[in-house]
Coordinates of C-alpha atoms in Angstrom, one line a residue:
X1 CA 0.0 0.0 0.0
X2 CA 1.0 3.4 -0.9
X3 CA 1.5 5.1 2.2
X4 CA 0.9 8.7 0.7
X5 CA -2.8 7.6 -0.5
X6 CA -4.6 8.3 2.7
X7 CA -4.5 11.4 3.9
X8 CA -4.2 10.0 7.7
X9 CA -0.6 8.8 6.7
X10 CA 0.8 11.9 5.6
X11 CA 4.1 12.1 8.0
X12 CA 4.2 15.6 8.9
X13 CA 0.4 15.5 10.0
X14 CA 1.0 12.1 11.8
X15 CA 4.0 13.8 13.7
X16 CA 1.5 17.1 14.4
X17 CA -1.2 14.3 15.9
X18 CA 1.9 13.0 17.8
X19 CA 2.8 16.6 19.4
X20 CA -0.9 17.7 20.2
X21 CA -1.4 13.9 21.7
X22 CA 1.3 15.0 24.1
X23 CA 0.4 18.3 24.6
X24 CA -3.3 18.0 25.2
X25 CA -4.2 14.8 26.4
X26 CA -1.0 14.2 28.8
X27 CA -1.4 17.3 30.2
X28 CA -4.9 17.5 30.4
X29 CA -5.5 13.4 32.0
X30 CA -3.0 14.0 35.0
X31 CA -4.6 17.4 35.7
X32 CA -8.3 16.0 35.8
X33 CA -7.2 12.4 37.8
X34 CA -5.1 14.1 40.2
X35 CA -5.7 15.8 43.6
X36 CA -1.7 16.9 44.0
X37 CA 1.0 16.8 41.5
X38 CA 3.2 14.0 42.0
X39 CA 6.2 14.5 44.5
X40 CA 9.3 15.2 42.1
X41 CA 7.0 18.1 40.4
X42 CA 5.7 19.8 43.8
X43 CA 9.7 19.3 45.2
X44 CA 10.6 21.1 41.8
X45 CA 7.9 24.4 42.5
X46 CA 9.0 24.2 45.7
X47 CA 12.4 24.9 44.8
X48 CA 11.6 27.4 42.0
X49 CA 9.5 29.5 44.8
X50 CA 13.0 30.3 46.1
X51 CA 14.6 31.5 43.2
X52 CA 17.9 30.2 44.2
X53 CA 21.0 29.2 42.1
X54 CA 21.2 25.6 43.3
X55 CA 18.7 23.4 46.2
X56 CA 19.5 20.4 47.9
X57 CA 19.3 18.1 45.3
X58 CA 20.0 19.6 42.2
X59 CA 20.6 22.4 40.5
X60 CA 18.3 25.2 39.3
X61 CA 16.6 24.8 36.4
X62 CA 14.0 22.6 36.8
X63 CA 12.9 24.7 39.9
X64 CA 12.7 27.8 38.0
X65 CA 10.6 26.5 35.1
X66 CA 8.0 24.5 37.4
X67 CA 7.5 27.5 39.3
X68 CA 7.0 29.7 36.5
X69 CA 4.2 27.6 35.0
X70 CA 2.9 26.1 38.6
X71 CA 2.5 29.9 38.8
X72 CA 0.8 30.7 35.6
X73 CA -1.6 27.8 35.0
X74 CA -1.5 26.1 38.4
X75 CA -1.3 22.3 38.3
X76 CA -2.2 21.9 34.6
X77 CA 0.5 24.4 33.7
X78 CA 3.3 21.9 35.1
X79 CA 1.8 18.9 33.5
X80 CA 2.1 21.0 30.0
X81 CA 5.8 21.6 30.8
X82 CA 6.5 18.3 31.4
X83 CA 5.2 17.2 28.0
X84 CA 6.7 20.5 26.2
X85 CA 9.7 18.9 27.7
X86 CA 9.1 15.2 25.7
X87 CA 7.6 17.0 22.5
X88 CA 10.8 19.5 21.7
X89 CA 12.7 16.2 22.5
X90 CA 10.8 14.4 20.0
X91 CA 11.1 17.5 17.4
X92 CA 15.0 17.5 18.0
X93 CA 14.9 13.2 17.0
X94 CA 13.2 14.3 13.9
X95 CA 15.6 17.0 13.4
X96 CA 18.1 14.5 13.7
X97 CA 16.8 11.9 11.0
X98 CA 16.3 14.4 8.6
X99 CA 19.6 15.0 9.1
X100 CA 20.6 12.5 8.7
X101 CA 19.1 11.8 5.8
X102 CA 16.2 9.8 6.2
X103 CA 12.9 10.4 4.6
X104 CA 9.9 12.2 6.0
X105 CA 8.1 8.8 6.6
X106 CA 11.5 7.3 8.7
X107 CA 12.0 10.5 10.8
X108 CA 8.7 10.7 11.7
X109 CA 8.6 6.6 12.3
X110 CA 11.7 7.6 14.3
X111 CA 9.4 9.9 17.0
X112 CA 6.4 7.8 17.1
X113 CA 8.4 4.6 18.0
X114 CA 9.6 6.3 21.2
X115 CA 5.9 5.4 22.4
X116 CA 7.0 2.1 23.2
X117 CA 9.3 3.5 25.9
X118 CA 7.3 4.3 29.3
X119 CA 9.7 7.3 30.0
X120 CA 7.8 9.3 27.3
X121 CA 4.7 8.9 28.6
X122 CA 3.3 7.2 31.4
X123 CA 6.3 8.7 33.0
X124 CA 6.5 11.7 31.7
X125 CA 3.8 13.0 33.7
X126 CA 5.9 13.5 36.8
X127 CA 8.1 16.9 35.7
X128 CA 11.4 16.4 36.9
X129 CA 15.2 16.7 36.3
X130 CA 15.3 13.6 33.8
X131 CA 12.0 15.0 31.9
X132 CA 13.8 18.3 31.6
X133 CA 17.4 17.6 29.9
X134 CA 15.3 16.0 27.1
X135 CA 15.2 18.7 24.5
X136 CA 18.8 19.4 25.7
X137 CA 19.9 15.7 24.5
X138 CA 18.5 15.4 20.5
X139 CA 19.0 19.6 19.9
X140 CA 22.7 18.8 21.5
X141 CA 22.8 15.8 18.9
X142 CA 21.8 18.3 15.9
X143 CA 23.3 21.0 16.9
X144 CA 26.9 18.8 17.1
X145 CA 26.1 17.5 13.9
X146 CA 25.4 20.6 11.9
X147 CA 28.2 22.5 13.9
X148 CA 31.2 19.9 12.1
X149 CA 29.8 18.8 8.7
X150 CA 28.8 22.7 7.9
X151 CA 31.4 24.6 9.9
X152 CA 28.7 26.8 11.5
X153 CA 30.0 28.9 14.7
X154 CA 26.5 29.5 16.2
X155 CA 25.5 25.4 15.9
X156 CA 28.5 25.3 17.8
X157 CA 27.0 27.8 20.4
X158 CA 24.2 26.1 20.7
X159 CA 25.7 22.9 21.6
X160 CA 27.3 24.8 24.4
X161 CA 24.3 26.3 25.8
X162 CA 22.3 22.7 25.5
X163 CA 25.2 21.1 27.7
X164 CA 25.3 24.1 30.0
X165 CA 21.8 24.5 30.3
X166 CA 21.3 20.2 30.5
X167 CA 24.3 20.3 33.5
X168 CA 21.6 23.7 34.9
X169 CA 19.0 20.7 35.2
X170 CA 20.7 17.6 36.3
X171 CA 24.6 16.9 36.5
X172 CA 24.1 13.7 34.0
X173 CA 22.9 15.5 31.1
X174 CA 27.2 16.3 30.1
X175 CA 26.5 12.5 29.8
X176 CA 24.6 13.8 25.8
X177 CA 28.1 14.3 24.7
X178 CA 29.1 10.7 25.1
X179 CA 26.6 9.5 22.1
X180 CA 27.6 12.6 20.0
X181 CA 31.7 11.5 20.5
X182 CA 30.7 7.7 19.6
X183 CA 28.7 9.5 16.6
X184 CA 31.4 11.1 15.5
X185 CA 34.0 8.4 16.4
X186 CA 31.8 5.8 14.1
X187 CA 32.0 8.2 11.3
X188 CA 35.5 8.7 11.4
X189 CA 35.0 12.8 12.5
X190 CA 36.2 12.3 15.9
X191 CA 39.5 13.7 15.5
X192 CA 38.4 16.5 14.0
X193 CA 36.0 17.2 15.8
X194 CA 38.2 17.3 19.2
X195 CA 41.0 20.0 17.7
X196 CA 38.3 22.0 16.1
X197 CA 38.2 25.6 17.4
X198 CA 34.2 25.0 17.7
X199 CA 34.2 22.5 20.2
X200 CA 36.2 25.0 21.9
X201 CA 34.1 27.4 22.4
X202 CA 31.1 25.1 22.9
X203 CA 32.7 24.5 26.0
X204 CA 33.6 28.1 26.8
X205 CA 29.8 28.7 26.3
X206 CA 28.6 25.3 28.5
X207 CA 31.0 26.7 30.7
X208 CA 30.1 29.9 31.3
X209 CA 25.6 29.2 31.4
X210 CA 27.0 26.7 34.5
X211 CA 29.4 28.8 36.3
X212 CA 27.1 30.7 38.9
X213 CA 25.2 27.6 40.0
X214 CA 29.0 26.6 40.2
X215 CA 30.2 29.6 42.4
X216 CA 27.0 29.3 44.6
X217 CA 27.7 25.4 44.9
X218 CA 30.9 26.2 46.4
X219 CA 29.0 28.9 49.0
X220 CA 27.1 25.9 50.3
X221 CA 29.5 22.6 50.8
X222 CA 28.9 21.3 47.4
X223 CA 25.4 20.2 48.5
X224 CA 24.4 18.5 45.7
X225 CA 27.4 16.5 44.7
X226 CA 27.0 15.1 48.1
X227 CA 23.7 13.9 47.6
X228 CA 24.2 12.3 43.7
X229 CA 27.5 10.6 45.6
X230 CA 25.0 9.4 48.2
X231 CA 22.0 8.5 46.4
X232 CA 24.3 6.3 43.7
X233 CA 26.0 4.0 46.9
X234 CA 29.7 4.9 48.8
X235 CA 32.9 4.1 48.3
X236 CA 32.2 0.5 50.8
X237 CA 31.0 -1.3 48.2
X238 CA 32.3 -5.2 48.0
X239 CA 33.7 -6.7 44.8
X240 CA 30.5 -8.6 43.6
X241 CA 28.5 -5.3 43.7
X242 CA 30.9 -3.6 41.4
X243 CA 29.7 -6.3 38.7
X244 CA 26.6 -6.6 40.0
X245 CA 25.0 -2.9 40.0
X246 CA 25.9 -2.3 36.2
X247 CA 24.6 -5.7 35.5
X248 CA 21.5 -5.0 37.2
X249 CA 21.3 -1.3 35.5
X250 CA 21.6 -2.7 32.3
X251 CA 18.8 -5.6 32.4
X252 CA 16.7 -2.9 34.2
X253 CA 16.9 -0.8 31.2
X254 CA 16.7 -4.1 28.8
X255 CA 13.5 -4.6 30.8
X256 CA 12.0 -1.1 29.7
X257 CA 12.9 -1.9 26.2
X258 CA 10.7 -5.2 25.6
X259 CA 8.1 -3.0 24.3
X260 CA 10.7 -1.8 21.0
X261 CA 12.1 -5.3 20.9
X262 CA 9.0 -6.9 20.4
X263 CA 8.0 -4.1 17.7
X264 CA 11.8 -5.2 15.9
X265 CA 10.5 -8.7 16.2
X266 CA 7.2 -7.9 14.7
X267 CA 8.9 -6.0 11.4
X268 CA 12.4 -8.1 10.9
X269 CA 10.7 -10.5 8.5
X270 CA 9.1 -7.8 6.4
X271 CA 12.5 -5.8 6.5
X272 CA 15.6 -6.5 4.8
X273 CA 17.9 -6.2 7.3
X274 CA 20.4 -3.5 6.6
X275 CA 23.3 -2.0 8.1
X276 CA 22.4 0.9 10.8
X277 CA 23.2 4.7 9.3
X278 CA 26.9 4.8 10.3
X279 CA 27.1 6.2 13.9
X280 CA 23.4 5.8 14.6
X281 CA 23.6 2.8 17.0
X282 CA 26.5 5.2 19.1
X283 CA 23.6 7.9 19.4
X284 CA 21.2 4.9 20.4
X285 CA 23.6 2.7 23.0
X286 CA 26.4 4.5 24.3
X287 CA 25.1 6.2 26.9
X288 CA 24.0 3.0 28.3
X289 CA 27.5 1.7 28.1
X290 CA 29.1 4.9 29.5
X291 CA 27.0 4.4 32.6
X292 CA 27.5 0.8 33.4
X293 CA 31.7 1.0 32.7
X294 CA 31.1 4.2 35.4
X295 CA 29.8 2.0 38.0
X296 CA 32.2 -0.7 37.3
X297 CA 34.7 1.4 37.7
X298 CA 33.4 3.4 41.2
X299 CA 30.8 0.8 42.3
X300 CA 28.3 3.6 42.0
X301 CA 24.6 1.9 42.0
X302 CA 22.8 3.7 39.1
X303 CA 19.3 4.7 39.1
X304 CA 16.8 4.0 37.0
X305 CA 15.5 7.3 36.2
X306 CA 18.8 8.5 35.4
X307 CA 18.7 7.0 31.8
X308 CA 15.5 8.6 31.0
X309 CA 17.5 10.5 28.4
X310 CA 19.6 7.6 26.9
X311 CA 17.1 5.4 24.4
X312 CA 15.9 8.9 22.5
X313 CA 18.0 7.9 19.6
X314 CA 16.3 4.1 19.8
X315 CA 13.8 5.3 16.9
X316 CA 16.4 6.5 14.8
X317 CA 18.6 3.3 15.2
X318 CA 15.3 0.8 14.8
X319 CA 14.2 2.3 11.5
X320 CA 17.0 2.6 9.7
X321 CA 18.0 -1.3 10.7
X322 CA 15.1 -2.6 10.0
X323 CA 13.6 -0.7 7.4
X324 CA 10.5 0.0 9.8
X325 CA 8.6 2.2 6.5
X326 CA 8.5 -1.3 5.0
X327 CA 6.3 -2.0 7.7
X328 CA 4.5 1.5 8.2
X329 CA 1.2 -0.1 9.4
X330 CA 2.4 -2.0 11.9
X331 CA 4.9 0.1 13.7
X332 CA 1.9 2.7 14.0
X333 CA -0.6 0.3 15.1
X334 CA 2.2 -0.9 17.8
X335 CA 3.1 2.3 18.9
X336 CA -0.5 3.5 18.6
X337 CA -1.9 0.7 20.8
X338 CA 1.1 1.1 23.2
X339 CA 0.1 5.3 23.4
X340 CA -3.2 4.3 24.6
X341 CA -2.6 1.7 27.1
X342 CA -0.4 3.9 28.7
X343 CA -3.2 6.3 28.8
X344 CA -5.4 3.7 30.5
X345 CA -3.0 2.6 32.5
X346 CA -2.3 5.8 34.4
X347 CA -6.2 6.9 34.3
X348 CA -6.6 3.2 35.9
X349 CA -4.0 3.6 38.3
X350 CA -4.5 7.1 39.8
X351 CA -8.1 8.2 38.7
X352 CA -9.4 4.9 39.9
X353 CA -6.5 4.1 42.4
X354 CA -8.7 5.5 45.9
X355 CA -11.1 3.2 45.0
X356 CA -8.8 0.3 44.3
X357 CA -6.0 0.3 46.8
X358 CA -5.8 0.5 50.4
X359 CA -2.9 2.7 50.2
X360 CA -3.3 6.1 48.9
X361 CA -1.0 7.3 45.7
X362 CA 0.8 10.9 46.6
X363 CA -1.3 12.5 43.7
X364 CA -4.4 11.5 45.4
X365 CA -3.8 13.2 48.9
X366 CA -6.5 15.9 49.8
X367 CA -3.4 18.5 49.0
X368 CA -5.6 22.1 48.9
X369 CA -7.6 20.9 52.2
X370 CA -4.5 19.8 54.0
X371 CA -3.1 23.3 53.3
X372 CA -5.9 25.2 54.2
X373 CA -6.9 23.2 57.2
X374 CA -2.7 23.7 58.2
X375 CA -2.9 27.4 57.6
X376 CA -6.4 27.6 59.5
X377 CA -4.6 26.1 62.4
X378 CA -2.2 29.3 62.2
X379 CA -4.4 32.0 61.6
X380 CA -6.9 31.1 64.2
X381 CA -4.5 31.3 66.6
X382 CA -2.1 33.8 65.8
X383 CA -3.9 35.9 62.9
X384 CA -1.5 36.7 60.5
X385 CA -0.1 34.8 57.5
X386 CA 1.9 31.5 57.9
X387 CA 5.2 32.2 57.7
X388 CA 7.1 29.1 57.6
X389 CA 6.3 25.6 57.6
X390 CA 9.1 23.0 58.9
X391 CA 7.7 19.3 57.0
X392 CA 9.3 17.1 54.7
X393 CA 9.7 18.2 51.0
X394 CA 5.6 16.4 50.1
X395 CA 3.6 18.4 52.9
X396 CA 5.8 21.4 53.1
X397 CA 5.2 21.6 49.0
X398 CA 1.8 21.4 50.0
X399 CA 1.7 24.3 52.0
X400 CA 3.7 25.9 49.9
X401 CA 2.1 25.8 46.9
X402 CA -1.6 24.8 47.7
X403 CA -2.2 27.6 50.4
X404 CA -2.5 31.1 50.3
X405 CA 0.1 32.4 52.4
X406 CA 2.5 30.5 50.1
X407 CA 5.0 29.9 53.6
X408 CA 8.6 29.3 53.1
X409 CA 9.9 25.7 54.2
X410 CA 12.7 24.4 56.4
X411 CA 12.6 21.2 54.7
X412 CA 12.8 18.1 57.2
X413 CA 13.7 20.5 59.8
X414 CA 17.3 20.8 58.1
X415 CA 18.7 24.0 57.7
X416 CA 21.4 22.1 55.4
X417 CA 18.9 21.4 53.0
X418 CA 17.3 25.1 53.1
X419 CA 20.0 27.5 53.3
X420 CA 17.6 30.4 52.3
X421 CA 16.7 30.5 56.0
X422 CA 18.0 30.5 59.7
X423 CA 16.9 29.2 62.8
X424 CA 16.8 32.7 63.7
X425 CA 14.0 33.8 61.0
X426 CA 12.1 30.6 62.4
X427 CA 12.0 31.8 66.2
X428 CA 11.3 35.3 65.5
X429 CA 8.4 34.9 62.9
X430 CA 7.6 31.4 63.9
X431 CA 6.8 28.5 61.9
X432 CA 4.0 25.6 61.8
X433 CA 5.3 21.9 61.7
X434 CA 3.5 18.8 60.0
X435 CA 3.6 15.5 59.4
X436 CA 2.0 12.1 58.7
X437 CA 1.0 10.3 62.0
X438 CA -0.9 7.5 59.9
X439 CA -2.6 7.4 56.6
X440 CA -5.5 5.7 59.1
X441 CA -7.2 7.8 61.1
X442 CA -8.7 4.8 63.4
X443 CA -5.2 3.6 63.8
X444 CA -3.1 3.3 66.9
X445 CA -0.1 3.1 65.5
X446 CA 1.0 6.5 65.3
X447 CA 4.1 8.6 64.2
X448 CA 5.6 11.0 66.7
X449 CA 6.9 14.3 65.7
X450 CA 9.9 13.3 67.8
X451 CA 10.3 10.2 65.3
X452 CA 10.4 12.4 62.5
X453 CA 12.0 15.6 63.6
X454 CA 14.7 14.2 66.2
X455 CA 16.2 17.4 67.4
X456 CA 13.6 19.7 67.0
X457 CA 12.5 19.6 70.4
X458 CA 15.8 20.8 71.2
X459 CA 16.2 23.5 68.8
X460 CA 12.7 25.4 69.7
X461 CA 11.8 24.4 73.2
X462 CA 9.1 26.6 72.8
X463 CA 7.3 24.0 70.7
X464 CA 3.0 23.8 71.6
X465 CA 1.8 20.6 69.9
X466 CA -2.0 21.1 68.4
X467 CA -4.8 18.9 67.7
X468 CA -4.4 16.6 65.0
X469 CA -5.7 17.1 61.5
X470 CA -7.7 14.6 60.0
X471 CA -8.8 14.5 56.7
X472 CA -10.8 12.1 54.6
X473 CA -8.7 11.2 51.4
X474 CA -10.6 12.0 48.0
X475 CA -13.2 10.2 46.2
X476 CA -12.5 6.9 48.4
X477 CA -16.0 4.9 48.9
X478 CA -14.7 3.3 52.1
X479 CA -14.8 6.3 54.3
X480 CA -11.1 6.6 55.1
X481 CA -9.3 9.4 56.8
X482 CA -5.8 10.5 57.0
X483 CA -4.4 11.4 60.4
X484 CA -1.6 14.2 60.3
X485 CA 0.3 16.0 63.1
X486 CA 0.7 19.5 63.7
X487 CA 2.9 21.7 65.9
X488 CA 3.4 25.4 66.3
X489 CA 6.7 27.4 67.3
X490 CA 5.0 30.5 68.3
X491 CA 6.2 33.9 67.2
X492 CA 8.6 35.4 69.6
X493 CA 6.5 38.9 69.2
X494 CA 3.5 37.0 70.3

């Protein structure tokens, strides 16, 4: 069959579907089955409401961005980020193919096969550091490309500011140049590339968009170098786990690729089996391989998530193998079917999920009562705005963001982790402190403030514990209620 002789298969319009798909219907599902955004997005708005140069765990950008849109178009408006995020991505892997030189039909195959790959949609959802450094990846890619083969300065420049602006969202994204070297290594421009004056001042540029959250990281004990160091494992590590976490890593990822490999298994026959465009399958893999031969060699434990970047050039690599415009049909129905399960799947899991599990997901906690019930506590007794709220990052980014008096917080209690403020702002405005005592309000078995704030007793003696909060969770048939804990440091004016 002709694919040009339905209309429906035209490839620019199937790629247009693609990007309103994304835009619309992942941006609007979340927003309608959710009563909070999901923890890595509020921890994000959290951080942007500071405005800050670096935060605890990461550095700025992501923080900025959530914030701006949390603060435009509320919830909605950080569920549209997140999927602006995967869609400019997607634009840059067509960029890429066209490059590249494959056809209209193949670059656009290229995209549409990354719907067989969870972290570009069912996972996208949650806006985080990994969603972010997308666009930086395939426009890095492009930009590299274009910036050897046509000697153009500014392509150059802009492959600077993608590394420096992917290193301004998460540390791993320098990790996009390792598929661009192997690119360029498999087509024999490696060498040229390195003593070109270009790559030069790509760095100069990368360079210079990093070197303030740089400078401030250095103000503030390297913060978050200490926690990637911590959250990847230590240095005590015993022999078998250096061979066994990059192992693991790698059939964890294999695992999230089933989905493609069945699609390849689906198309071989049809396909004459052809070799890869020359450097394509160093775009597609070597990331993956730069990772695992990094935890060998440090016995870091990778993450997961940290490779949500690494399989964008999986498209490009699968079609041009495999011929996948033989087979047109098919990989659309595939990747089709696989768009829409994910959509069911998520609307299953968290629109229905109160009704079907015991436990409650994050997204459905009663966030905007649980802030306005907190602040009430505040302002009934004191009658002024909450100024600060001492909780963990999920219920001091509820306060934060869901109430009104938009209250700064001292996350966990640790003035390490919040360096914006002092335990001498807290005692002379004061500050309100929450927690989780049990998601079940009948229960006995409850959680102590002292349990989860171990020295605050110590730090504000002047602590007056309040009646607990409780709340029934949202659109559960069962009746349940959460039971939360709340404390007050009193204002030293009061």
């Amino acid at each position: 069959m002709n694919i040009h002789s339905v209309g429906l298969y035209n490839p620019l319009k199937i790629l247009k579907l693609w990007v309103a798909f994304h835009l619309i219907v992942w941006s609007v599902v979340p927003w309608l089955t959710n009563t909070a955004l999901p923890l890595d997005s509020l921890e994000a708005v959290l951080w942007g409401f500071e405005m800050q140069w670096g935060y605890d765990k990461h550095p700025p950008l992501s923080g900025w961005l959530a914030y701006i849109f949390a603060s435009a178009l509320g919830d909605f408006g950080v569920y549209f980020l997140s999927q602006i995020c995967v869609v400019v991505a997607g634009l840059g892997v067509f960029r890429v193919a066209r490059y590249l030189k494959m056809t209209e039909v193949q670059s656009v195959l290229a995209v549409i096969v990354l719907e067989c790959i969870s972290f570009y949609n069912y996972s996208s959802v949650e806006f985080n550091v990994n969603i972010l450094q997308l666009p930086f990846w395939t426009w890095g890619w492009f930009f590299g490309m274009d910036a050897l083969d046509n000697k153009k300065m500014r392509s150059w420049i802009a492959l600077g500011l993608c590394v420096g602006l992917g290193a301004l969202a998460k540390y791993v994204a320098v990790f996009l140049l390792v598929p661009l070297f192997v690119f360029w290594w498999q087509r024999d421009q490696l060498k040229q590339a390195l003593f070109s004056v270009g790559l030069s001042v790509a760095g100069v540029v990368s360079i210079l968009v990093f070197l303030p959250h740089l400078l401030w990281m250095a103000e503030n004990d390297w913060m978050t170098i200490t926690y990637g160091l911590e959250r990847s494992g230590g240095d005590d590590v015993s022999w078998w786990s250096r061979f066994w976490y990059p192992l693991d890593y790698l059939l964890g990822q294999l695992a999230l690729l089933i989905p493609v490999i069945v699609l390849v298994l689906m198309i071989r026959k049809k396909s004459m089996r052809v070799d890869a465009l020359k450097g394509v399958a160093g775009l597609a893999f070597a990331a993956y391989m730069a990772m695992a031969l990094l935890s060998l060699l440090i016995g870091m434990e990778p993450v997961t998530m940290w490779a949500v970047p690494f399989p964008l050039a999986i498209g490009v690599w699968v079609v041009s193998r495999y011929q996948a415009e033989l087979s047109f049909v098919r990989v659309m129905k595939v990747s089709v079917f696989m768009a829409l399960l994910s959509i069911i799947a998520y609307t299953t899991v968290y629109g229905l999920g109160p009704r079907l599990r015991s436990k409650p997901h994050r997204v459905n906690y009663p966030a905007a009562e649980i802030a306005s019930r907190s602040e009430g506590v505040w302002h009934q007794l004191y009658g002024s705005r909450l100024p600060y709220v001492i909780a963990d990052e999920w219920f001091g980014g509820i306060i934060n963001f869901y109430g009104r008096d938009k209250a700064r917080v001292m996350i966990e209690g640790e003035l390490a982790r919040s360096v914006y403020l002092s335990d001498v702002d807290v005692v002379r405005e004061g500050a309100l402190i929450l927690w989780m005592k049990s998601r079940d309000a009948s229960s006995t078995s409850l959680t102590t403030m002292d349990q989860v704030f171990p020295d605050i007793r110590e730090r504000y003696p002047q602590i007056i514990e309040k009646e607990d909060l409780v709340i029934s969770w949202p659109r559960r048939s069962d009746g349940k209620e959460g039971r939360y804990g709340v404390a007050l440091i009193p204002p030293a004016a009061k």
